[in-house]
Short mmCIF file of C-alpha atoms in Angstrom, two decimals:
data_model
loop_
_atom_site.label_atom_id
_atom_site.label_comp_id
_atom_site.label_asym_id
_atom_site.label_seq_id
_atom_site.Cartn_x
_atom_site.Cartn_y
_atom_site.Cartn_z
CA MET W 1 17.64 -25.49 31.58
CA THR W 2 18.95 -26.57 28.49
CA ASP W 3 17.92 -30.28 29.23
CA ALA W 4 13.98 -28.89 29.83
CA ARG W 5 14.55 -27.03 26.93
CA LYS W 6 15.33 -29.90 24.60
CA LEU W 7 12.71 -31.65 26.36
CA ARG W 8 9.93 -29.07 25.61
CA SER W 9 10.08 -27.81 22.21
CA SER W 10 10.17 -28.99 19.37
CA GLY W 11 12.24 -25.69 18.35
CA ASN W 12 14.12 -25.98 15.47
CA TRP W 13 14.96 -23.15 12.87
CA TRP W 14 12.44 -24.03 10.48
CA THR W 15 9.50 -24.53 13.04
CA VAL W 16 9.73 -21.31 13.92
CA TYR W 17 10.64 -19.30 10.96
CA GLY W 18 9.51 -21.88 7.99
CA GLY W 19 6.11 -20.95 8.07
CA PRO W 20 6.83 -17.12 8.12
CA LEU W 21 9.10 -17.37 5.73
CA LEU W 22 7.13 -19.52 3.03
CA ILE W 23 4.27 -16.69 3.15
CA GLY W 24 7.04 -14.76 2.92
CA VAL W 25 8.06 -16.03 -0.38
CA LEU W 26 4.89 -16.06 -1.81
CA SER W 27 3.86 -12.69 -0.80
CA VAL W 28 6.48 -11.26 -2.49
CA ALA W 29 6.26 -13.48 -5.77
CA GLY W 30 2.98 -12.31 -6.01
CA LEU W 31 3.49 -8.74 -5.38
CA LEU W 32 6.14 -8.69 -8.37
CA THR W 33 3.74 -10.57 -10.45
CA ALA W 34 1.13 -8.49 -10.59
CA LEU W 35 3.83 -5.88 -11.84
CA LEU W 36 5.68 -8.25 -14.68
CA SER W 37 2.40 -9.60 -16.27
CA GLU W 38 -1.32 -8.72 -16.97
CA GLY W 39 -4.25 -11.20 -17.06
CA ALA W 40 -3.38 -14.61 -15.36
CA GLY W 41 -0.74 -13.81 -13.78
CA ARG W 42 -2.74 -11.19 -11.80
CA TYR W 43 -4.96 -13.90 -10.44
CA PHE W 44 -1.74 -15.66 -9.26
CA SER W 45 -1.37 -12.57 -7.66
CA TRP W 46 -4.07 -12.51 -5.41
CA ILE W 47 -3.78 -15.50 -4.01
CA ALA W 48 -0.03 -14.81 -3.14
CA VAL W 49 -0.75 -11.59 -1.90
CA GLY W 50 -4.15 -12.35 -0.09
CA ALA W 51 -2.55 -15.78 1.58
CA PRO W 52 -1.52 -13.82 5.18
CA VAL W 53 -5.24 -12.47 5.25
CA ALA W 54 -6.34 -16.61 4.78
CA LEU W 55 -4.00 -18.15 6.53
CA THR W 56 -4.47 -15.49 9.60
CA GLY W 57 -8.74 -16.57 8.89
CA TRP W 58 -7.85 -20.66 8.87
CA PHE W 59 -5.76 -20.26 12.09
CA PHE W 60 -8.12 -17.94 13.77
CA ALA W 61 -10.98 -20.69 12.31
CA ARG W 62 -9.66 -23.64 14.23
CA ARG W 63 -8.70 -22.07 17.53
CA LYS W 64 -12.22 -21.37 17.64
CA ARG W 65 -13.43 -25.19 16.88
CA ARG W 66 -11.03 -26.48 20.12
CA MET E 1 15.45 -3.30 23.01
CA VAL E 2 15.83 -2.33 19.85
CA HIS E 3 12.59 -3.74 18.79
CA THR E 4 10.62 -1.96 21.52
CA TRP E 5 12.54 1.42 21.01
CA SER E 6 12.17 1.90 17.29
CA SER E 7 8.66 0.87 17.60
CA LEU E 8 7.17 3.27 20.67
CA ILE E 9 8.70 5.82 19.01
CA SER E 10 7.60 5.32 15.60
CA THR E 11 4.07 4.21 16.54
CA LEU E 12 2.35 7.09 16.33
CA PHE E 13 3.33 8.29 13.26
CA LEU E 14 2.79 4.86 11.63
CA LEU E 15 -0.84 4.98 13.02
CA LEU E 16 -1.13 7.67 11.17
CA LEU E 17 0.35 6.15 7.99
CA CYS E 18 -1.68 3.46 8.36
CA ILE E 19 -5.07 5.23 8.88
CA THR E 20 -4.72 7.59 6.50
CA GLY E 21 -3.10 5.15 3.86
CA LEU E 22 -6.77 2.79 3.90
CA PRO E 23 -8.77 5.65 2.15
CA LEU E 24 -6.03 6.89 -0.09
CA ILE E 25 -5.98 3.14 -1.59
CA PHE E 26 -9.33 3.53 -2.99
CA HIS E 27 -8.69 7.05 -3.57
CA HIS E 28 -9.43 6.69 -7.03
CA GLU E 29 -12.66 5.29 -6.33
CA ILE E 30 -13.42 7.57 -3.94
CA ASP E 31 -12.46 10.99 -6.05
CA GLU E 32 -15.03 9.23 -8.48
CA LEU E 33 -17.39 9.01 -5.95
CA LEU E 34 -17.36 12.71 -4.97
CA GLY E 35 -16.91 14.32 -8.09
CA TYR E 36 -13.19 14.47 -8.24
CA ASP E 37 -12.58 12.22 -10.96
CA PRO E 38 -13.74 13.98 -13.86
CA LYS E 39 -14.58 11.82 -16.67
CA PRO E 40 -15.22 12.80 -20.56
CA GLU E 41 -17.75 13.16 -22.78
CA ILE E 42 -18.76 10.54 -24.95
CA ALA E 43 -16.98 11.28 -28.27
CA GLN E 44 -19.42 11.04 -31.41
CA PRO E 45 -18.06 8.37 -33.90
CA GLY E 46 -14.88 9.67 -36.18
CA ALA E 47 -14.38 12.67 -33.62
CA VAL E 48 -11.33 14.39 -34.11
CA LYS E 49 -9.36 14.92 -31.25
CA ARG E 50 -8.55 18.83 -30.88
CA SER E 51 -5.01 20.42 -31.55
CA ILE E 52 -3.10 20.27 -27.68
CA ASP E 53 -2.59 24.30 -28.17
CA GLU E 54 -5.79 24.32 -28.34
CA ILE E 55 -6.39 23.16 -25.46
CA ALA E 56 -3.60 24.66 -23.63
CA ARG E 57 -4.87 28.37 -24.73
CA THR E 58 -8.39 27.26 -23.23
CA ALA E 59 -6.89 26.66 -19.84
CA LEU E 60 -4.69 29.61 -19.49
CA ALA E 61 -8.42 31.06 -20.92
CA HIS E 62 -9.59 29.25 -17.64
CA ASP E 63 -7.32 30.37 -15.05
CA PRO E 64 -6.17 33.95 -16.16
CA GLY E 65 -2.70 35.54 -15.08
CA ARG E 66 -1.57 31.85 -14.47
CA VAL E 67 1.13 29.66 -16.56
CA LEU E 68 0.83 25.99 -17.33
CA GLN E 69 3.53 23.81 -15.79
CA TYR E 70 2.41 20.55 -17.31
CA ILE E 71 -0.23 18.59 -19.14
CA LEU E 72 -0.94 15.19 -18.53
CA TRP E 73 -2.33 11.94 -20.15
CA ASP E 74 -4.51 9.53 -18.02
CA LYS E 75 -3.08 6.08 -19.01
CA ASP E 76 -6.29 4.92 -18.35
CA GLU E 77 -8.66 7.72 -19.90
CA PRO E 78 -6.74 8.87 -22.72
CA ASN E 79 -9.08 11.46 -23.40
CA ASN E 80 -9.00 13.00 -20.68
CA VAL E 81 -6.12 15.75 -21.01
CA ILE E 82 -4.87 17.37 -17.46
CA ALA E 83 -3.32 21.03 -17.34
CA PHE E 84 -1.54 21.83 -14.57
CA THR E 85 -1.49 25.73 -13.73
CA ASN E 86 0.03 27.63 -11.12
CA ASN E 87 1.21 31.14 -10.47
CA LYS E 88 5.14 30.70 -11.77
CA VAL E 89 6.18 27.91 -13.85
CA ASP E 90 8.46 26.76 -10.69
CA GLY E 91 5.85 27.88 -7.83
CA ASP E 92 4.67 25.67 -4.93
CA PRO E 93 3.27 22.56 -5.84
CA ASP E 94 0.35 23.21 -3.60
CA ALA E 95 -0.75 26.55 -5.92
CA ALA E 96 -0.79 24.27 -8.11
CA THR E 97 -4.44 23.85 -10.38
CA LEU E 98 -5.37 20.69 -11.83
CA ARG E 99 -7.99 20.45 -14.56
CA ALA E 100 -9.31 17.80 -17.42
CA TYR E 101 -10.20 18.95 -20.84
CA ASP E 102 -12.09 17.06 -22.78
CA ALA E 103 -9.70 15.93 -25.84
CA HIS E 104 -12.11 15.65 -28.46
CA THR E 105 -13.80 18.99 -28.10
CA ALA E 106 -11.58 21.39 -25.26
CA LYS E 107 -14.23 21.56 -22.72
CA PRO E 108 -13.45 21.68 -19.40
CA LEU E 109 -14.48 18.74 -17.42
CA GLY E 110 -13.98 19.95 -14.04
CA SER E 111 -10.77 20.27 -11.43
CA VAL E 112 -9.27 17.16 -10.55
CA GLY E 113 -8.02 15.65 -7.32
CA GLY E 114 -8.76 17.84 -4.22
CA GLY E 115 -11.53 17.00 -2.02
CA PRO E 116 -11.02 14.82 1.35
CA MET E 117 -8.98 12.58 -0.10
CA LEU E 118 -6.34 15.45 -0.92
CA ILE E 119 -5.83 15.75 2.86
CA PHE E 120 -5.54 11.97 3.61
CA LEU E 121 -2.48 12.54 1.10
CA LYS E 122 -0.93 15.39 2.81
CA LEU E 123 -1.62 13.84 6.24
CA HIS E 124 0.66 10.85 4.57
CA VAL E 125 2.84 12.59 2.98
CA ASP E 126 4.56 15.03 4.95
CA MET E 127 1.69 16.61 7.43
CA PHE E 128 1.30 19.59 5.86
CA ALA E 129 4.69 19.94 6.85
CA GLY E 130 6.38 20.25 3.38
CA GLN E 131 10.03 18.62 2.23
CA PRO E 132 10.90 18.28 6.23
CA GLY E 133 7.88 16.59 6.90
CA LYS E 134 8.20 14.54 4.35
CA LEU E 135 11.62 13.21 5.29
CA PHE E 136 10.64 13.00 9.15
CA LEU E 137 7.87 10.39 7.93
CA GLY E 138 10.47 8.95 5.70
CA ALA E 139 12.93 8.39 9.06
CA MET E 140 9.30 6.87 10.88
CA GLY E 141 9.31 4.39 8.20
CA PHE E 142 13.18 3.81 8.44
CA LEU E 143 12.51 2.78 12.41
CA PHE E 144 9.12 1.14 10.72
CA LEU E 145 11.55 -1.70 9.10
CA VAL E 146 14.18 -1.57 12.00
CA ALA E 147 11.34 -3.00 14.12
CA ILE E 148 10.23 -5.03 11.68
CA VAL E 149 13.54 -7.09 11.48
CA SER E 150 13.93 -6.83 14.95
CA GLY E 151 10.78 -8.83 15.66
CA VAL E 152 11.92 -11.20 13.18
CA VAL E 153 14.76 -11.22 16.05
CA LEU E 154 12.19 -11.65 18.78
CA TYR E 155 10.15 -14.61 17.14
CA TRP E 156 12.73 -17.00 18.29
CA PRO E 157 12.71 -16.68 21.38
CA PHE E 158 8.99 -15.97 22.16
CA THR E 159 7.94 -18.53 19.74
CA ARG E 160 10.28 -21.13 20.12
CA ARG E 161 7.66 -23.68 21.81
CA LEU E 162 4.25 -22.59 20.01
CA SER E 163 3.45 -24.03 16.61
CA PHE E 164 3.36 -21.20 14.50
CA GLY E 165 -0.50 -19.66 14.14
CA THR E 166 -0.82 -20.70 17.71
CA LEU E 167 -3.50 -18.34 19.27
CA ARG E 168 -4.72 -19.26 23.24
CA ASP E 169 -7.20 -17.32 24.80
CA LYS E 170 -5.49 -18.42 28.24
CA SER E 171 -5.30 -14.09 29.40
CA ARG E 172 -6.17 -10.98 27.25
CA ARG E 173 -2.39 -10.49 27.37
CA ILE E 174 -1.96 -13.89 26.40
CA ALA E 175 -4.15 -13.55 23.52
CA TRP E 176 -2.53 -10.10 22.48
CA PHE E 177 0.62 -11.63 22.49
CA ASP E 178 -0.58 -14.27 20.40
CA TRP E 179 -2.11 -12.55 17.48
CA HIS E 180 0.48 -9.84 18.04
CA ASN E 181 3.01 -12.32 16.63
CA LEU E 182 0.25 -14.69 14.38
CA LEU E 183 0.01 -11.11 12.67
CA GLY E 184 3.31 -9.33 12.18
CA ALA E 185 4.61 -12.86 11.23
CA VAL E 186 2.51 -13.49 7.94
CA THR E 187 2.78 -9.87 6.94
CA ILE E 188 6.48 -8.96 7.43
CA ALA E 189 6.91 -9.01 3.94
CA TRP E 190 4.27 -6.99 2.42
CA ALA E 191 5.29 -5.01 5.70
CA LEU E 192 8.73 -4.81 4.40
CA VAL E 193 7.84 -3.78 0.60
CA VAL E 194 5.00 -1.15 1.51
CA GLY E 195 7.66 0.19 4.68
CA ALA E 196 11.14 0.36 1.98
CA THR E 197 9.14 2.14 -0.83
CA GLY E 198 7.59 3.95 0.92
CA VAL E 199 11.28 5.06 2.51
CA ILE E 200 11.99 5.40 -0.90
CA ASN E 201 9.32 7.84 -1.92
CA THR E 202 10.10 10.35 0.50
CA LEU E 203 13.53 10.67 -1.19
CA ALA E 204 12.02 11.38 -4.57
CA GLU E 205 12.83 15.28 -4.33
CA VAL E 206 16.75 14.45 -3.03
CA MET E 207 16.68 12.09 -6.42
CA LEU E 208 15.28 14.38 -8.49
CA SER E 209 17.49 17.34 -7.64
CA GLN E 210 20.09 14.99 -8.12
CA TRP E 211 18.86 14.11 -11.59
CA LYS E 212 19.12 17.90 -12.46
CA ALA E 213 22.47 18.65 -11.12
CA ASN E 214 24.03 15.46 -13.16
CA GLU E 215 21.76 14.56 -16.25
CA LEU E 216 19.82 17.05 -16.68
CA THR E 217 22.46 19.25 -16.68
CA ASP E 218 24.63 17.45 -19.18
CA MET E 219 21.74 17.08 -21.40
CA VAL E 220 21.28 20.58 -21.57
CA LYS E 221 24.92 21.99 -21.63
CA PRO E 222 24.98 23.46 -25.00
CA TYR E 223 22.48 25.74 -24.13
CA ALA E 224 24.11 26.99 -20.89
CA GLY E 225 24.43 30.84 -20.29
CA LYS E 226 21.38 31.27 -23.05
CA PRO E 227 18.49 33.13 -22.04
CA PRO E 228 15.21 31.54 -21.56
CA PRO E 229 12.74 30.48 -24.52
CA VAL E 230 10.73 34.12 -25.24
CA HIS E 231 7.88 32.82 -27.67
CA LEU E 232 7.20 28.55 -26.88
CA ALA E 233 7.27 26.58 -29.63
CA SER E 234 3.76 24.80 -30.73
CA LEU E 235 2.67 22.15 -28.48
CA ASP E 236 1.64 20.10 -31.02
CA VAL E 237 5.06 20.05 -33.24
CA ALA E 238 6.81 19.32 -29.96
CA LEU E 239 4.29 16.13 -28.90
CA GLU E 240 5.35 14.75 -32.77
CA ASN E 241 8.89 15.55 -32.33
CA ALA E 242 8.85 13.74 -29.27
CA ARG E 243 6.96 10.91 -30.35
CA LYS E 244 9.31 11.01 -33.68
CA ALA E 245 12.25 10.43 -30.80
CA ALA E 246 10.87 7.35 -29.46
CA PRO E 247 8.70 5.57 -31.42
CA ASP E 248 7.40 3.03 -29.62
CA MET E 249 6.01 4.94 -26.54
CA ASN E 250 3.42 7.22 -25.85
CA VAL E 251 3.44 10.69 -24.20
CA SER E 252 2.93 10.37 -19.93
CA PHE E 253 2.72 13.92 -19.52
CA VAL E 254 4.97 17.13 -20.90
CA ALA E 255 6.45 19.58 -18.72
CA PHE E 256 7.31 23.34 -19.48
CA PRO E 257 10.56 25.10 -19.29
CA GLY E 258 11.40 25.98 -15.96
CA THR E 259 9.47 23.47 -14.15
CA PRO E 260 11.17 21.24 -11.75
CA PHE E 261 11.26 18.45 -14.31
CA THR E 262 13.21 20.04 -16.31
CA SER E 263 15.44 22.99 -17.77
CA SER E 264 14.82 26.67 -18.25
CA HIS E 265 15.31 26.11 -22.12
CA HIS E 266 13.65 22.85 -22.62
CA PHE E 267 10.00 21.56 -22.94
CA ALA E 268 10.91 17.96 -21.40
CA VAL E 269 8.13 15.42 -22.99
CA PHE E 270 8.03 12.26 -20.96
CA MET E 271 7.03 9.04 -22.49
CA ARG E 272 6.13 5.49 -21.42
CA GLY E 273 5.77 1.98 -22.17
CA ASP E 274 3.08 0.11 -22.71
CA THR E 275 2.84 -2.88 -20.39
CA PRO E 276 2.73 -2.54 -16.83
CA LEU E 277 6.62 -2.50 -16.19
CA THR E 278 7.65 -0.23 -19.08
CA SER E 279 4.58 1.98 -18.18
CA ARG E 280 6.25 3.16 -15.31
CA LEU E 281 9.44 3.89 -16.48
CA LEU E 282 9.59 6.89 -17.95
CA LYS E 283 11.73 8.34 -20.67
CA PRO E 284 11.92 12.55 -20.86
CA VAL E 285 12.97 13.62 -24.27
CA LEU E 286 14.07 17.39 -23.78
CA LEU E 287 13.25 19.51 -26.96
CA ASP E 288 13.97 23.22 -27.84
CA GLY E 289 11.35 25.15 -26.05
CA GLU E 290 11.59 27.67 -29.16
CA THR E 291 12.04 25.65 -31.94
CA GLY E 292 9.78 22.30 -30.50
CA GLU E 293 13.32 20.60 -32.23
CA VAL E 294 14.81 17.52 -30.11
CA SER E 295 17.37 18.13 -27.88
CA ASP E 296 18.50 15.29 -26.65
CA ALA E 297 16.95 11.97 -25.02
CA ARG E 298 18.27 9.64 -23.03
CA ASP E 299 16.57 6.81 -20.31
CA LEU E 300 16.61 8.22 -16.53
CA PRO E 301 19.12 6.66 -14.19
CA VAL E 302 18.83 3.56 -11.67
CA TYR E 303 17.41 5.28 -9.13
CA LEU E 304 15.27 7.28 -10.49
CA LYS E 305 14.19 4.23 -12.28
CA ALA E 306 13.90 2.35 -9.15
CA LEU E 307 11.41 5.01 -8.12
CA LEU E 308 9.46 5.00 -10.53
CA VAL E 309 9.10 1.10 -10.37
CA SER E 310 8.75 0.93 -6.73
CA GLN E 311 5.83 3.40 -6.28
CA PRO E 312 3.59 0.66 -7.59
CA LEU E 313 4.52 -1.42 -5.13
CA HIS E 314 3.16 1.42 -2.22
CA PHE E 315 0.30 2.19 -3.85
CA GLY E 316 -1.52 -1.39 -4.40
CA ASP E 317 -3.08 0.44 -7.51
CA TYR E 318 -1.18 -2.25 -10.00
CA GLY E 319 -3.16 -5.30 -9.77
CA GLY E 320 -7.22 -4.20 -10.09
CA MET E 321 -9.43 -3.90 -7.15
CA PRO E 322 -9.05 -7.14 -5.78
CA LEU E 323 -5.49 -6.57 -4.69
CA LYS E 324 -6.77 -3.07 -3.73
CA ILE E 325 -8.68 -5.22 -1.15
CA ILE E 326 -6.45 -7.15 -0.13
CA TRP E 327 -3.87 -3.80 0.45
CA ALA E 328 -6.52 -3.11 2.73
CA LEU E 329 -6.70 -6.14 4.76
CA LEU E 330 -3.31 -6.42 4.93
CA ASP E 331 -3.10 -2.62 6.57
CA ILE E 332 -5.45 -3.21 8.80
CA MET E 333 -3.84 -6.45 10.17
CA THR E 334 -0.86 -4.12 10.55
CA ILE E 335 -2.85 -1.38 12.59
CA VAL E 336 -3.53 -4.61 14.61
CA VAL E 337 0.40 -5.69 15.68
CA ILE E 338 0.99 -1.81 15.93
CA VAL E 339 -1.73 -1.55 18.42
CA SER E 340 -1.36 -4.74 19.68
CA GLY E 341 2.68 -4.12 20.66
CA LEU E 342 1.71 -0.63 22.10
CA TYR E 343 -0.59 -2.71 24.32
CA LEU E 344 1.92 -5.54 25.15
CA TRP E 345 4.35 -2.52 25.96
CA VAL E 346 2.12 -0.88 28.18
CA VAL E 347 1.00 -3.88 30.32
CA LYS E 348 4.48 -5.15 30.87
CA ARG E 349 5.69 -1.79 32.56
CA ARG E 350 2.94 -2.06 34.78
CA LYS E 351 3.61 -5.33 35.59
CA HIS E 352 7.38 -4.23 36.04
CA ARG E 353 6.47 -1.22 38.31
CA SER E 354 3.78 -3.78 40.66
CA HIS E 355 6.69 -6.03 40.71
CA ALA E 356 9.47 -3.58 41.72
CA ILE E 357 7.05 -2.23 44.68
CA ALA E 358 6.77 -5.55 45.71
CA GLY E 359 10.39 -6.10 45.75
CA GLN E 360 10.03 -8.82 43.61
CA PRO E 361 13.02 -9.29 40.10
CA ALA E 362 10.58 -8.99 36.57
CA LEU E 363 10.57 -12.76 35.85
CA GLN E 364 9.76 -11.91 31.71
CA PRO E 365 12.66 -12.07 28.83
CA SER E 366 13.77 -8.11 28.46
CA ARG E 367 12.18 -6.85 25.61
#
């Protein structure tokens, strides 16, 4: 079982949690930026907090092409 | 197991919270559209603002037999003066009437809030069940946080062999499973923040009582045992003194003696700063109810500051319309995560049952 898993998986910590972690850090940064600054910070917050939506759309579009 | 049960118990209530929360994101716009957000008349050039005492008299004359609890100044609409009246100074919050008055003419502009958004708000905050309902929803919110954290742990065995963002359409179950994982994974941080700040908000009354029992009691010690004021001081005098005590701040609202936000002897004028952050951090100035002289002014304790700063992070109303739209989309994504989770549980149960009937062991890892 262990050998089979090693052969098949690209399953290390980073490939599994890296994506969600990056998007999570970006989200929190965006949430706080909007709270702490007006003006330019707002534009960043829209991009950062909206990233999960955009990323989902991108994954969805990519799936369609297959 | 933790993920299944924490989710299942809270599912129905989380759906209620997500669905009622969706229109509440836009409550300001909807209230405006439906006429529950009155606007001040356009002031004549050089017009002078009326005294607050006059507006208070107008408000009392408008709702005879009632008493004033609070007068509030909207941060975005400084020419609206909003008066809360109730049947008693410490009356049931649900019995309060909110009316806006024009700062320049003292004319009544209409009632504030109410309408369909109030129903959504009550469903969202306490399901019309008062403080027990609120604390119950807080517990459901806590289960939501447990479900998210346990979901993160489960994410590893379930997606170890899949690349991030895989969406397969082999079967309906697999398609829903992939959507559950993807939408759950990308919304973790947002859902944790909105969930946690929502739970903190359910404890607002508890924190307020804590403040009254400790800090406020300490601030009004010299007044202990004195009877409540008979003739209230002029509001304009009290507000002027409060502004002098906190010179770089603006008035957010004034609480009348005996209301939940102050002592029975004092006006409490809550001051706010003018940056996005400091406008949330209120500072109470206590003034003698009979003379309007400042008795004390202290910053709020850390737990109340945390509550005030956390509120916008729950409401999503602090970054303009684009942020509200993103908030709504993330809310919809969370609804999909909840519904797909429920679907996956139902399908798995059915499978388990049919396997049991056929005498075969279930092959799926237990969740």
